mmCIF file of C-alpha atoms and ligand atoms in Angstrom:
data_model
loop_
_atom_site.group_PDB
_atom_site.id
_atom_site.type_symbol
_atom_site.label_atom_id
_atom_site.label_comp_id
_atom_site.label_asym_id
_atom_site.label_seq_id
_atom_site.Cartn_x
_atom_site.Cartn_y
_atom_site.Cartn_z
ATOM 1 C CA MET A 1 -1.781 -23.365 2.630
ATOM 2 C CA ASP A 2 -3.305 -21.834 5.783
ATOM 3 C CA GLU A 3 -1.681 -20.645 8.938
ATOM 4 C CA PRO A 4 -4.747 -19.687 10.925
ATOM 5 C CA ARG A 5 -2.901 -18.717 14.117
ATOM 6 C CA TYR A 6 -0.480 -16.382 12.390
ATOM 7 C CA PRO A 7 -0.697 -12.808 13.756
ATOM 8 C CA LEU A 8 -1.087 -10.179 11.065
ATOM 9 C CA SER A 9 1.622 -8.069 12.745
ATOM 10 C CA ARG A 10 4.090 -10.386 11.024
ATOM 11 C CA LEU A 11 2.650 -9.612 7.631
ATOM 12 C CA THR A 12 2.579 -5.811 7.868
ATOM 13 C CA SER A 13 5.401 -3.283 7.800
ATOM 14 C CA LEU A 14 3.960 -1.377 10.770
ATOM 15 C CA GLY A 15 4.307 -4.602 12.752
ATOM 16 C CA VAL A 16 1.007 -4.390 14.613
ATOM 17 C CA GLY A 17 -2.170 -6.395 14.275
ATOM 18 C CA GLY A 18 -3.846 -9.432 15.773
ATOM 19 C CA ARG A 19 -5.053 -12.603 14.138
ATOM 20 C CA ALA A 20 -7.571 -13.342 11.438
ATOM 21 C CA ASP A 21 -9.775 -16.439 11.715
ATOM 22 C CA ARG A 22 -7.908 -17.776 8.701
ATOM 23 C CA ILE A 23 -5.029 -16.718 6.463
ATOM 24 C CA ALA A 24 -4.627 -18.237 3.027
ATOM 25 C CA PHE A 25 -1.719 -18.023 0.606
ATOM 26 C CA PRO A 26 -3.055 -19.148 -2.784
ATOM 27 C CA GLU A 27 -0.387 -19.833 -5.382
ATOM 28 C CA THR A 28 -2.638 -19.704 -8.437
ATOM 29 C CA ALA A 29 -5.794 -17.894 -9.545
ATOM 30 C CA GLY A 30 -7.568 -21.268 -9.214
ATOM 31 C CA GLU A 31 -6.568 -21.618 -5.557
ATOM 32 C CA LEU A 32 -7.685 -18.045 -4.957
ATOM 33 C CA ALA A 33 -11.090 -18.861 -6.486
ATOM 34 C CA ASP A 34 -11.356 -21.888 -4.147
ATOM 35 C CA GLU A 35 -10.655 -19.667 -1.125
ATOM 36 C CA LEU A 36 -13.265 -17.126 -2.174
ATOM 37 C CA ARG A 37 -15.840 -19.870 -2.744
ATOM 38 C CA ARG A 38 -15.115 -21.373 0.650
ATOM 39 C CA ALA A 39 -15.531 -17.997 2.376
ATOM 40 C CA ALA A 40 -18.769 -17.349 0.472
ATOM 41 C CA ASP A 41 -20.120 -20.758 1.511
ATOM 42 C CA GLU A 42 -19.342 -19.925 5.135
ATOM 43 C CA ASP A 43 -20.730 -16.394 4.695
ATOM 44 C CA SER A 44 -17.455 -15.143 6.142
ATOM 45 C CA PRO A 45 -15.745 -11.811 5.260
ATOM 46 C CA VAL A 46 -12.663 -11.851 3.006
ATOM 47 C CA ARG A 47 -9.855 -9.307 2.686
ATOM 48 C CA ALA A 48 -7.020 -9.058 0.173
ATOM 49 C CA LEU A 49 -3.517 -8.620 1.558
ATOM 50 C CA GLY A 50 -0.577 -7.536 -0.595
ATOM 51 C CA GLY A 51 2.783 -6.625 0.911
ATOM 52 C CA GLY A 52 1.042 -5.159 3.992
ATOM 53 C CA LYS A 53 2.986 -1.913 3.558
ATOM 54 C CA ASN A 54 0.029 0.461 3.643
ATOM 55 C CA LEU A 55 -2.050 -1.144 6.332
ATOM 56 C CA LEU A 56 -2.935 -0.621 10.002
ATOM 57 C CA VAL A 57 -4.451 -3.739 11.565
ATOM 58 C CA ASP A 58 -6.094 -3.606 14.969
ATOM 59 C CA ASP A 59 -4.465 -5.577 17.786
ATOM 60 C CA ALA A 60 -7.818 -7.324 18.274
ATOM 61 C CA GLY A 61 -7.439 -8.802 14.790
ATOM 62 C CA VAL A 62 -10.129 -9.178 12.144
ATOM 63 C CA PRO A 63 -12.945 -11.637 11.554
ATOM 64 C CA GLY A 64 -12.987 -13.960 8.557
ATOM 65 C CA THR A 65 -10.331 -14.819 5.998
ATOM 66 C CA VAL A 66 -7.319 -12.784 4.943
ATOM 67 C CA ILE A 67 -6.036 -13.840 1.536
ATOM 68 C CA SER A 68 -2.406 -12.989 0.904
ATOM 69 C CA LEU A 69 -1.692 -12.511 -2.803
ATOM 70 C CA THR A 70 2.076 -12.527 -2.279
ATOM 71 C CA ARG A 71 2.553 -15.983 -3.793
ATOM 72 C CA LEU A 72 1.232 -14.928 -7.204
ATOM 73 C CA ARG A 73 4.737 -14.124 -8.404
ATOM 74 C CA GLU A 74 5.042 -14.842 -12.106
ATOM 75 C CA LEU A 75 6.864 -12.168 -14.053
ATOM 76 C CA SER A 76 7.468 -12.015 -17.796
ATOM 77 C CA VAL A 77 8.668 -9.427 -20.294
ATOM 78 C CA SER A 78 7.863 -9.400 -23.985
ATOM 79 C CA GLY A 79 8.989 -6.354 -25.928
ATOM 80 C CA THR A 80 7.726 -3.360 -23.932
ATOM 81 C CA THR A 81 5.005 -5.387 -22.187
ATOM 82 C CA VAL A 82 5.653 -6.545 -18.626
ATOM 83 C CA THR A 83 3.187 -8.990 -17.088
ATOM 84 C CA ALA A 84 3.367 -9.377 -13.314
ATOM 85 C CA GLY A 85 1.531 -11.479 -10.773
ATOM 86 C CA ALA A 86 -0.069 -9.364 -8.052
ATOM 87 C CA GLY A 87 2.490 -10.599 -5.517
ATOM 88 C CA VAL A 88 5.635 -9.594 -7.420
ATOM 89 C CA PRO A 89 7.566 -7.195 -5.160
ATOM 90 C CA THR A 90 7.751 -3.672 -6.584
ATOM 91 C CA GLY A 91 11.555 -3.752 -6.334
ATOM 92 C CA THR A 92 11.728 -6.944 -8.431
ATOM 93 C CA LEU A 93 9.435 -5.387 -11.020
ATOM 94 C CA VAL A 94 11.578 -2.257 -11.280
ATOM 95 C CA SER A 95 14.876 -4.118 -11.507
ATOM 96 C CA ARG A 96 13.613 -6.599 -14.127
ATOM 97 C CA ALA A 97 12.345 -3.734 -16.295
ATOM 98 C CA VAL A 98 15.649 -1.897 -15.961
ATOM 99 C CA ARG A 99 17.629 -5.027 -16.881
ATOM 100 C CA LYS A 100 15.454 -5.391 -19.984
ATOM 101 C CA GLY A 101 16.275 -1.807 -21.009
ATOM 102 C CA LEU A 102 12.796 -0.480 -20.231
ATOM 103 C CA ALA A 103 11.790 2.832 -18.680
ATOM 104 C CA GLY A 104 8.552 3.975 -17.050
ATOM 105 C CA LEU A 105 8.646 2.627 -13.501
ATOM 106 C CA LEU A 106 10.555 5.357 -11.669
ATOM 107 C CA CYS A 107 7.285 6.073 -9.842
ATOM 108 C CA LEU A 108 7.763 2.742 -7.998
ATOM 109 C CA VAL A 109 11.316 3.349 -6.818
ATOM 110 C CA GLY A 110 11.441 3.352 -3.016
ATOM 111 C CA VAL A 111 7.796 2.247 -2.849
ATOM 112 C CA PRO A 112 7.689 -0.978 -0.849
ATOM 113 C CA GLY A 113 5.078 -3.686 -1.393
ATOM 114 C CA THR A 114 3.719 -5.647 -4.305
ATOM 115 C CA ALA A 115 2.626 -4.905 -7.864
ATOM 116 C CA GLY A 116 -1.003 -5.553 -6.876
ATOM 117 C CA GLY A 117 -0.889 -3.211 -3.880
ATOM 118 C CA ALA A 118 0.852 -0.521 -5.920
ATOM 119 C CA ILE A 119 -1.864 -0.441 -8.568
ATOM 120 C CA ARG A 120 -4.704 -0.752 -6.045
ATOM 121 C CA MET A 121 -3.360 2.460 -4.433
ATOM 122 C CA ASN A 122 -2.166 3.999 -7.721
ATOM 123 C CA ALA A 123 1.283 4.489 -6.184
ATOM 124 C CA GLY A 124 3.365 7.393 -7.359
ATOM 125 C CA GLY A 125 4.115 11.044 -6.934
ATOM 126 C CA ALA A 126 6.902 13.225 -8.239
ATOM 127 C CA HIS A 127 7.880 10.630 -10.886
ATOM 128 C CA GLY A 128 4.431 9.825 -12.242
ATOM 129 C CA TRP A 129 1.681 7.368 -11.365
ATOM 130 C CA ILE A 130 1.717 3.632 -11.831
ATOM 131 C CA GLY A 131 -1.871 3.641 -13.143
ATOM 132 C CA ASP A 132 -0.642 5.465 -16.260
ATOM 133 C CA ARG A 133 1.467 2.425 -17.142
ATOM 134 C CA VAL A 134 -1.241 -0.197 -16.697
ATOM 135 C CA THR A 135 -2.908 -1.646 -19.785
ATOM 136 C CA ARG A 136 -4.816 -4.579 -18.292
ATOM 137 C CA VAL A 137 -5.665 -5.991 -14.869
ATOM 138 C CA ARG A 138 -7.042 -9.439 -14.187
ATOM 139 C CA GLY A 139 -8.545 -10.609 -10.950
ATOM 140 C CA LEU A 140 -11.557 -11.914 -9.092
ATOM 141 C CA THR A 141 -14.277 -10.027 -7.274
ATOM 142 C CA ALA A 142 -14.906 -10.922 -3.638
ATOM 143 C CA LYS A 143 -17.708 -13.153 -4.952
ATOM 144 C CA GLY A 144 -15.180 -15.041 -7.084
ATOM 145 C CA GLU A 145 -16.283 -13.597 -10.442
ATOM 146 C CA PRO A 146 -13.348 -13.115 -12.837
ATOM 147 C CA PHE A 147 -12.777 -9.690 -14.388
ATOM 148 C CA THR A 148 -10.411 -8.103 -16.876
ATOM 149 C CA PHE A 149 -10.208 -4.323 -16.752
ATOM 150 C CA GLY A 150 -8.487 -2.001 -19.189
ATOM 151 C CA ARG A 151 -6.840 1.103 -17.740
ATOM 152 C CA ASP A 152 -9.988 3.255 -17.938
ATOM 153 C CA ALA A 153 -12.128 0.681 -16.157
ATOM 154 C CA CYS A 154 -9.651 0.728 -13.249
ATOM 155 C CA ALA A 155 -10.603 4.406 -12.634
ATOM 156 C CA PHE A 156 -7.178 5.333 -11.303
ATOM 157 C CA ALA A 157 -7.129 8.533 -9.278
ATOM 158 C CA TYR A 158 -4.980 9.974 -6.494
ATOM 159 C CA ARG A 159 -4.206 7.010 -4.180
ATOM 160 C CA THR A 160 -7.298 5.095 -5.231
ATOM 161 C CA SER A 161 -8.836 2.944 -7.952
ATOM 162 C CA ARG A 162 -11.818 0.737 -8.629
ATOM 163 C CA LEU A 163 -9.685 -2.259 -7.593
ATOM 164 C CA ALA A 164 -10.459 -1.691 -3.898
ATOM 165 C CA GLY A 165 -12.238 -4.754 -2.532
ATOM 166 C CA THR A 166 -11.163 -6.970 -5.452
ATOM 167 C CA PHE A 167 -8.488 -9.684 -5.622
ATOM 168 C CA VAL A 168 -6.037 -8.747 -8.369
ATOM 169 C CA THR A 169 -4.112 -11.677 -9.817
ATOM 170 C CA GLU A 170 -2.169 -10.248 -12.767
ATOM 171 C CA ILE A 171 -1.240 -6.859 -14.186
ATOM 172 C CA GLU A 172 0.034 -5.924 -17.618
ATOM 173 C CA PHE A 173 2.185 -2.796 -17.946
ATOM 174 C CA ASP A 174 3.233 -1.028 -21.117
ATOM 175 C CA LEU A 175 6.699 0.478 -20.716
ATOM 176 C CA GLU A 176 9.035 2.182 -23.181
ATOM 177 C CA PRO A 177 12.593 1.591 -24.363
ATOM 178 C CA ALA A 178 14.986 3.492 -22.075
ATOM 179 C CA THR A 179 16.799 6.418 -23.676
ATOM 180 C CA ASP A 180 19.079 7.048 -20.692
ATOM 181 C CA ASP A 181 20.851 5.054 -17.979
ATOM 182 C CA GLN A 182 17.814 3.811 -16.059
ATOM 183 C CA ALA A 183 19.878 2.038 -13.406
ATOM 184 C CA ALA A 184 21.532 5.370 -12.562
ATOM 185 C CA ARG A 185 18.144 7.144 -12.494
ATOM 186 C CA VAL A 186 16.773 4.481 -10.132
ATOM 187 C CA ARG A 187 19.736 4.976 -7.787
ATOM 188 C CA GLU A 188 19.216 8.760 -7.854
ATOM 189 C CA VAL A 189 15.492 8.576 -7.114
ATOM 190 C CA TYR A 190 16.085 6.031 -4.346
ATOM 191 C CA ALA A 191 18.766 8.184 -2.719
ATOM 192 C CA ALA A 192 16.463 11.227 -2.744
ATOM 193 C CA LYS A 193 13.650 9.210 -1.165
ATOM 194 C CA ARG A 194 15.945 7.802 1.475
ATOM 195 C CA PHE A 195 17.019 11.312 2.352
ATOM 196 C CA ALA A 196 13.424 12.584 2.690
ATOM 197 C CA GLN A 197 11.626 9.543 4.139
ATOM 198 C CA PRO A 198 12.281 7.098 7.018
ATOM 199 C CA LEU A 199 12.560 4.077 4.710
ATOM 200 C CA GLU A 200 14.538 2.187 7.358
ATOM 201 C CA ALA A 201 11.804 2.451 10.036
ATOM 202 C CA ALA A 202 8.714 0.267 10.616
ATOM 203 C CA THR A 203 5.997 2.425 9.038
ATOM 204 C CA ALA A 204 3.071 2.176 6.643
ATOM 205 C CA GLY A 205 4.398 4.934 4.390
ATOM 206 C CA CYS A 206 2.442 8.183 4.384
ATOM 207 C CA MET A 207 -0.446 7.980 6.865
ATOM 208 C CA PHE A 208 -2.600 10.686 5.276
ATOM 209 C CA LYS A 209 -3.399 11.710 1.739
ATOM 210 C CA ASN A 210 -2.175 15.097 0.724
ATOM 211 C CA PRO A 211 -5.170 17.434 1.005
ATOM 212 C CA GLY A 212 -6.517 19.451 -1.918
ATOM 213 C CA LEU A 213 -7.206 18.051 -5.376
ATOM 214 C CA PRO A 214 -5.167 16.466 -6.771
ATOM 215 C CA CYS A 215 -2.857 16.272 -3.759
ATOM 216 C CA GLY A 216 -2.311 20.029 -3.384
ATOM 217 C CA GLU A 217 -0.444 20.462 -0.076
ATOM 218 C CA SER A 218 1.881 18.021 1.687
ATOM 219 C CA ALA A 219 0.158 16.525 4.731
ATOM 220 C CA GLY A 220 3.648 15.931 6.125
ATOM 221 C CA LYS A 221 4.494 19.603 5.847
ATOM 222 C CA LEU A 222 1.256 20.611 7.644
ATOM 223 C CA ILE A 223 1.871 18.138 10.488
ATOM 224 C CA ASP A 224 5.482 19.311 10.693
ATOM 225 C CA LEU A 225 4.324 22.955 10.994
ATOM 226 C CA THR A 226 2.205 22.019 14.046
ATOM 227 C CA GLY A 227 5.419 20.929 15.773
ATOM 228 C CA LEU A 228 4.490 17.258 16.051
ATOM 229 C CA LYS A 229 7.654 15.777 14.521
ATOM 230 C CA GLY A 230 9.064 13.254 17.003
ATOM 231 C CA HIS A 231 5.854 13.233 19.113
ATOM 232 C CA VAL A 232 5.599 9.911 20.966
ATOM 233 C CA VAL A 233 2.604 7.902 22.182
ATOM 234 C CA GLY A 234 3.604 4.592 23.778
ATOM 235 C CA GLY A 235 5.772 2.705 21.287
ATOM 236 C CA ALA A 236 4.863 4.885 18.308
ATOM 237 C CA ARG A 237 6.136 8.250 17.167
ATOM 238 C CA ILE A 238 5.671 10.726 14.380
ATOM 239 C CA SER A 239 8.801 10.415 12.315
ATOM 240 C CA PRO A 240 11.383 13.126 12.983
ATOM 241 C CA LYS A 241 12.363 12.786 9.306
ATOM 242 C CA HIS A 242 8.964 13.130 7.578
ATOM 243 C CA ALA A 243 5.906 14.033 9.631
ATOM 244 C CA ASN A 244 3.433 12.042 7.514
ATOM 245 C CA PHE A 245 5.054 8.780 8.650
ATOM 246 C CA VAL A 246 4.262 7.087 11.972
ATOM 247 C CA GLU A 247 6.991 4.760 13.202
ATOM 248 C CA ASN A 248 6.621 1.674 15.353
ATOM 249 C CA ARG A 249 9.681 1.883 17.604
ATOM 250 C CA GLY A 250 9.402 -1.783 18.546
ATOM 251 C CA ASP A 251 6.479 -2.270 20.886
ATOM 252 C CA ALA A 252 3.736 -0.001 19.531
ATOM 253 C CA THR A 253 0.117 -1.073 19.802
ATOM 254 C CA SER A 254 -2.524 -0.257 17.229
ATOM 255 C CA ASP A 255 -4.024 2.126 19.806
ATOM 256 C CA ASP A 256 -0.721 4.045 20.071
ATOM 257 C CA ILE A 257 -0.773 4.541 16.316
ATOM 258 C CA ARG A 258 -4.463 5.483 16.278
ATOM 259 C CA ALA A 259 -3.774 8.047 19.012
ATOM 260 C CA LEU A 260 -1.085 9.701 16.894
ATOM 261 C CA VAL A 261 -3.435 9.716 13.906
ATOM 262 C CA ARG A 262 -6.069 11.529 15.993
ATOM 263 C CA ILE A 263 -3.592 14.007 17.458
ATOM 264 C CA ALA A 264 -2.149 14.888 14.036
ATOM 265 C CA ARG A 265 -5.598 15.269 12.565
ATOM 266 C CA GLU A 266 -6.819 17.476 15.435
ATOM 267 C CA ARG A 267 -3.774 19.719 15.408
ATOM 268 C CA VAL A 268 -3.805 20.229 11.627
ATOM 269 C CA PHE A 269 -7.528 21.001 11.712
ATOM 270 C CA ALA A 270 -7.113 23.419 14.638
ATOM 271 C CA GLU A 271 -4.217 25.294 13.021
ATOM 272 C CA PHE A 272 -5.069 25.199 9.314
ATOM 273 C CA GLY A 273 -8.763 24.220 9.117
ATOM 274 C CA VAL A 274 -7.693 21.276 6.920
ATOM 275 C CA GLU A 275 -9.182 17.799 7.388
ATOM 276 C CA LEU A 276 -6.691 15.012 6.721
ATOM 277 C CA ASP A 277 -8.000 11.772 5.198
ATOM 278 C CA MET A 278 -6.288 8.464 5.859
ATOM 279 C CA GLU A 279 -4.221 7.040 3.040
ATOM 280 C CA VAL A 280 -3.332 3.917 5.010
ATOM 281 C CA GLU A 281 -6.000 1.225 4.977
ATOM 282 C CA VAL A 282 -7.414 0.368 8.409
ATOM 283 C CA TRP A 283 -8.619 -3.095 9.381
ATOM 284 C CA GLY A 284 -10.484 -3.797 12.601
ATOM 285 C CA ARG A 285 -12.466 -1.700 15.083
ATOM 286 C CA GLU A 286 -13.660 1.689 13.886
ATOM 287 C CA GLU A 287 -12.461 1.011 10.346
ATOM 288 C CA SER A 288 -14.798 3.580 8.906
ATOM 289 C CA ALA A 289 -14.411 6.037 11.783
ATOM 290 C CA LEU A 290 -10.698 6.358 11.059
ATOM 291 C CA LEU A 291 -11.115 6.345 7.303
ATOM 292 C CA VAL A 292 -13.595 9.199 7.217
ATOM 293 C CA ALA A 293 -12.250 12.425 8.641
HETATM 294 N N1 EPU B 1 7.862 18.589 4.147
HETATM 295 C C1 EPU B 1 8.090 19.228 5.338
HETATM 296 N N2 EPU B 1 8.088 18.501 6.496
HETATM 297 C C2 EPU B 1 7.843 17.158 6.486
HETATM 298 C C3 EPU B 1 7.586 16.506 5.278
HETATM 299 C C4 EPU B 1 7.597 17.245 4.097
HETATM 300 O O1 EPU B 1 8.302 20.440 5.361
HETATM 301 O O2 EPU B 1 7.843 16.563 7.575
HETATM 302 C C5 EPU B 1 7.907 19.376 2.892
HETATM 303 C C6 EPU B 1 9.109 18.958 2.029
HETATM 304 O O3 EPU B 1 10.268 19.614 2.437
HETATM 305 C C7 EPU B 1 8.636 19.350 0.649
HETATM 306 C C8 EPU B 1 7.125 19.128 0.695
HETATM 307 O O4 EPU B 1 6.776 19.117 2.084
HETATM 308 O O5 EPU B 1 8.877 20.703 0.418
HETATM 309 C C9 EPU B 1 6.709 17.829 0.018
HETATM 310 O O6 EPU B 1 7.341 16.734 0.675
HETATM 311 P P1 EPU B 1 7.719 15.360 -0.080
HETATM 312 O O7 EPU B 1 8.474 15.668 -1.305
HETATM 313 O O8 EPU B 1 8.284 14.445 0.917
HETATM 314 O O9 EPU B 1 6.341 14.853 -0.625
HETATM 315 P P2 EPU B 1 4.977 14.547 0.099
HETATM 316 O O10 EPU B 1 3.935 15.353 -0.598
HETATM 317 O O11 EPU B 1 5.064 14.703 1.578
HETATM 318 C C10 EPU B 1 4.297 12.619 -1.543
HETATM 319 C C11 EPU B 1 3.659 11.273 -1.377
HETATM 320 C C12 EPU B 1 4.711 10.231 -1.056
HETATM 321 C C13 EPU B 1 5.741 10.230 -2.176
HETATM 322 C C14 EPU B 1 6.368 11.619 -2.244
HETATM 323 C C15 EPU B 1 7.439 11.759 -3.327
HETATM 324 C C16 EPU B 1 1.399 11.419 -0.481
HETATM 325 C C17 EPU B 1 0.550 11.359 0.740
HETATM 326 N N3 EPU B 1 2.701 11.283 -0.282
HETATM 327 O O12 EPU B 1 4.782 13.002 -0.247
HETATM 328 O O13 EPU B 1 4.053 8.976 -1.026
HETATM 329 O O14 EPU B 1 6.743 9.265 -1.915
HETATM 330 O O15 EPU B 1 5.320 12.583 -2.526
HETATM 331 O O16 EPU B 1 6.876 11.564 -4.592
HETATM 332 O O17 EPU B 1 0.885 11.587 -1.588
HETATM 333 C C18 EPU B 1 3.012 7.360 0.378
HETATM 334 O O18 EPU B 1 1.981 7.624 -0.233
HETATM 335 O O19 EPU B 1 3.071 6.459 1.245
HETATM 336 C C19 EPU B 1 4.187 8.143 0.082
HETATM 337 C C20 EPU B 1 5.291 8.029 0.790
#
């Protein structure tokens, strides 16, 4: 199913972004393969879209085809093995595991988006990393070639993996039987996140990676120390709650958000000599200019 005139702002949590030439919503790996073949035949670029929760799309839009993987939503549990389609929402994944008496997904609590996006970015932090729970990933390369990777082949690292640029269809996780009240732990972790992060606002999560390997200092803390919390450009502002989040207050443009990214980066470099790298993926003009500090 295509909706070629659909603006990408409606498919991203930041709520900005123009149109793609084509948007496809395959419901099976076979339909995904058809889309990739079609794009290859037309020599047109293709991009994978998950929940759109970690993405800044330019208001001018992007050329080629955007393939949303959100309709790949099968989910099954067998013993301690959970198998999820790339489009299964992270919240659904966590709650199904908890209902089945399984532990190991606290790292996804309060992380919006899809299973595919979470592993592509190796989501996680204080409660571990999702890559550590992955046993197998299936998908297609942009050329439509199928692959199956074990955990090592995924090369999970801080907020990255070898899955960038691929089209993940299905992920297998190995969890463990819960030894405590997981539902209570999930509530606790969620409450702590809600206290520290503007989960209610239109954001793309943390804008920058934490600098230093692996993730030494909090980028949010550095931006906060420069006094930029609450700083506004047009319809966007640096969150007063957590300075590594940029909020769309309703009518932000992609340029407003880019301006805040530049200001935060310049101030942190001027005051601490630290270069902040983008964590959020950028689509559109100057993709690489924003991605490389
Ligand atoms: N802090 C400030 N001011 C701020 C923000 C943070 O002083 O504006 C301080 C906090 O008080 C705390 C320290 O900095 O002492 C660390 O803050 P926090 O616990 O919020 O963690 P973080 O390093 O800023 C990372 C991840 C988050 C993840 C949290 C919790 C990155 C870039 N961020 O944030 O991930 O949720 O740990 O595990 O790695 C994301 O990637 O989108 C994201 C939200």
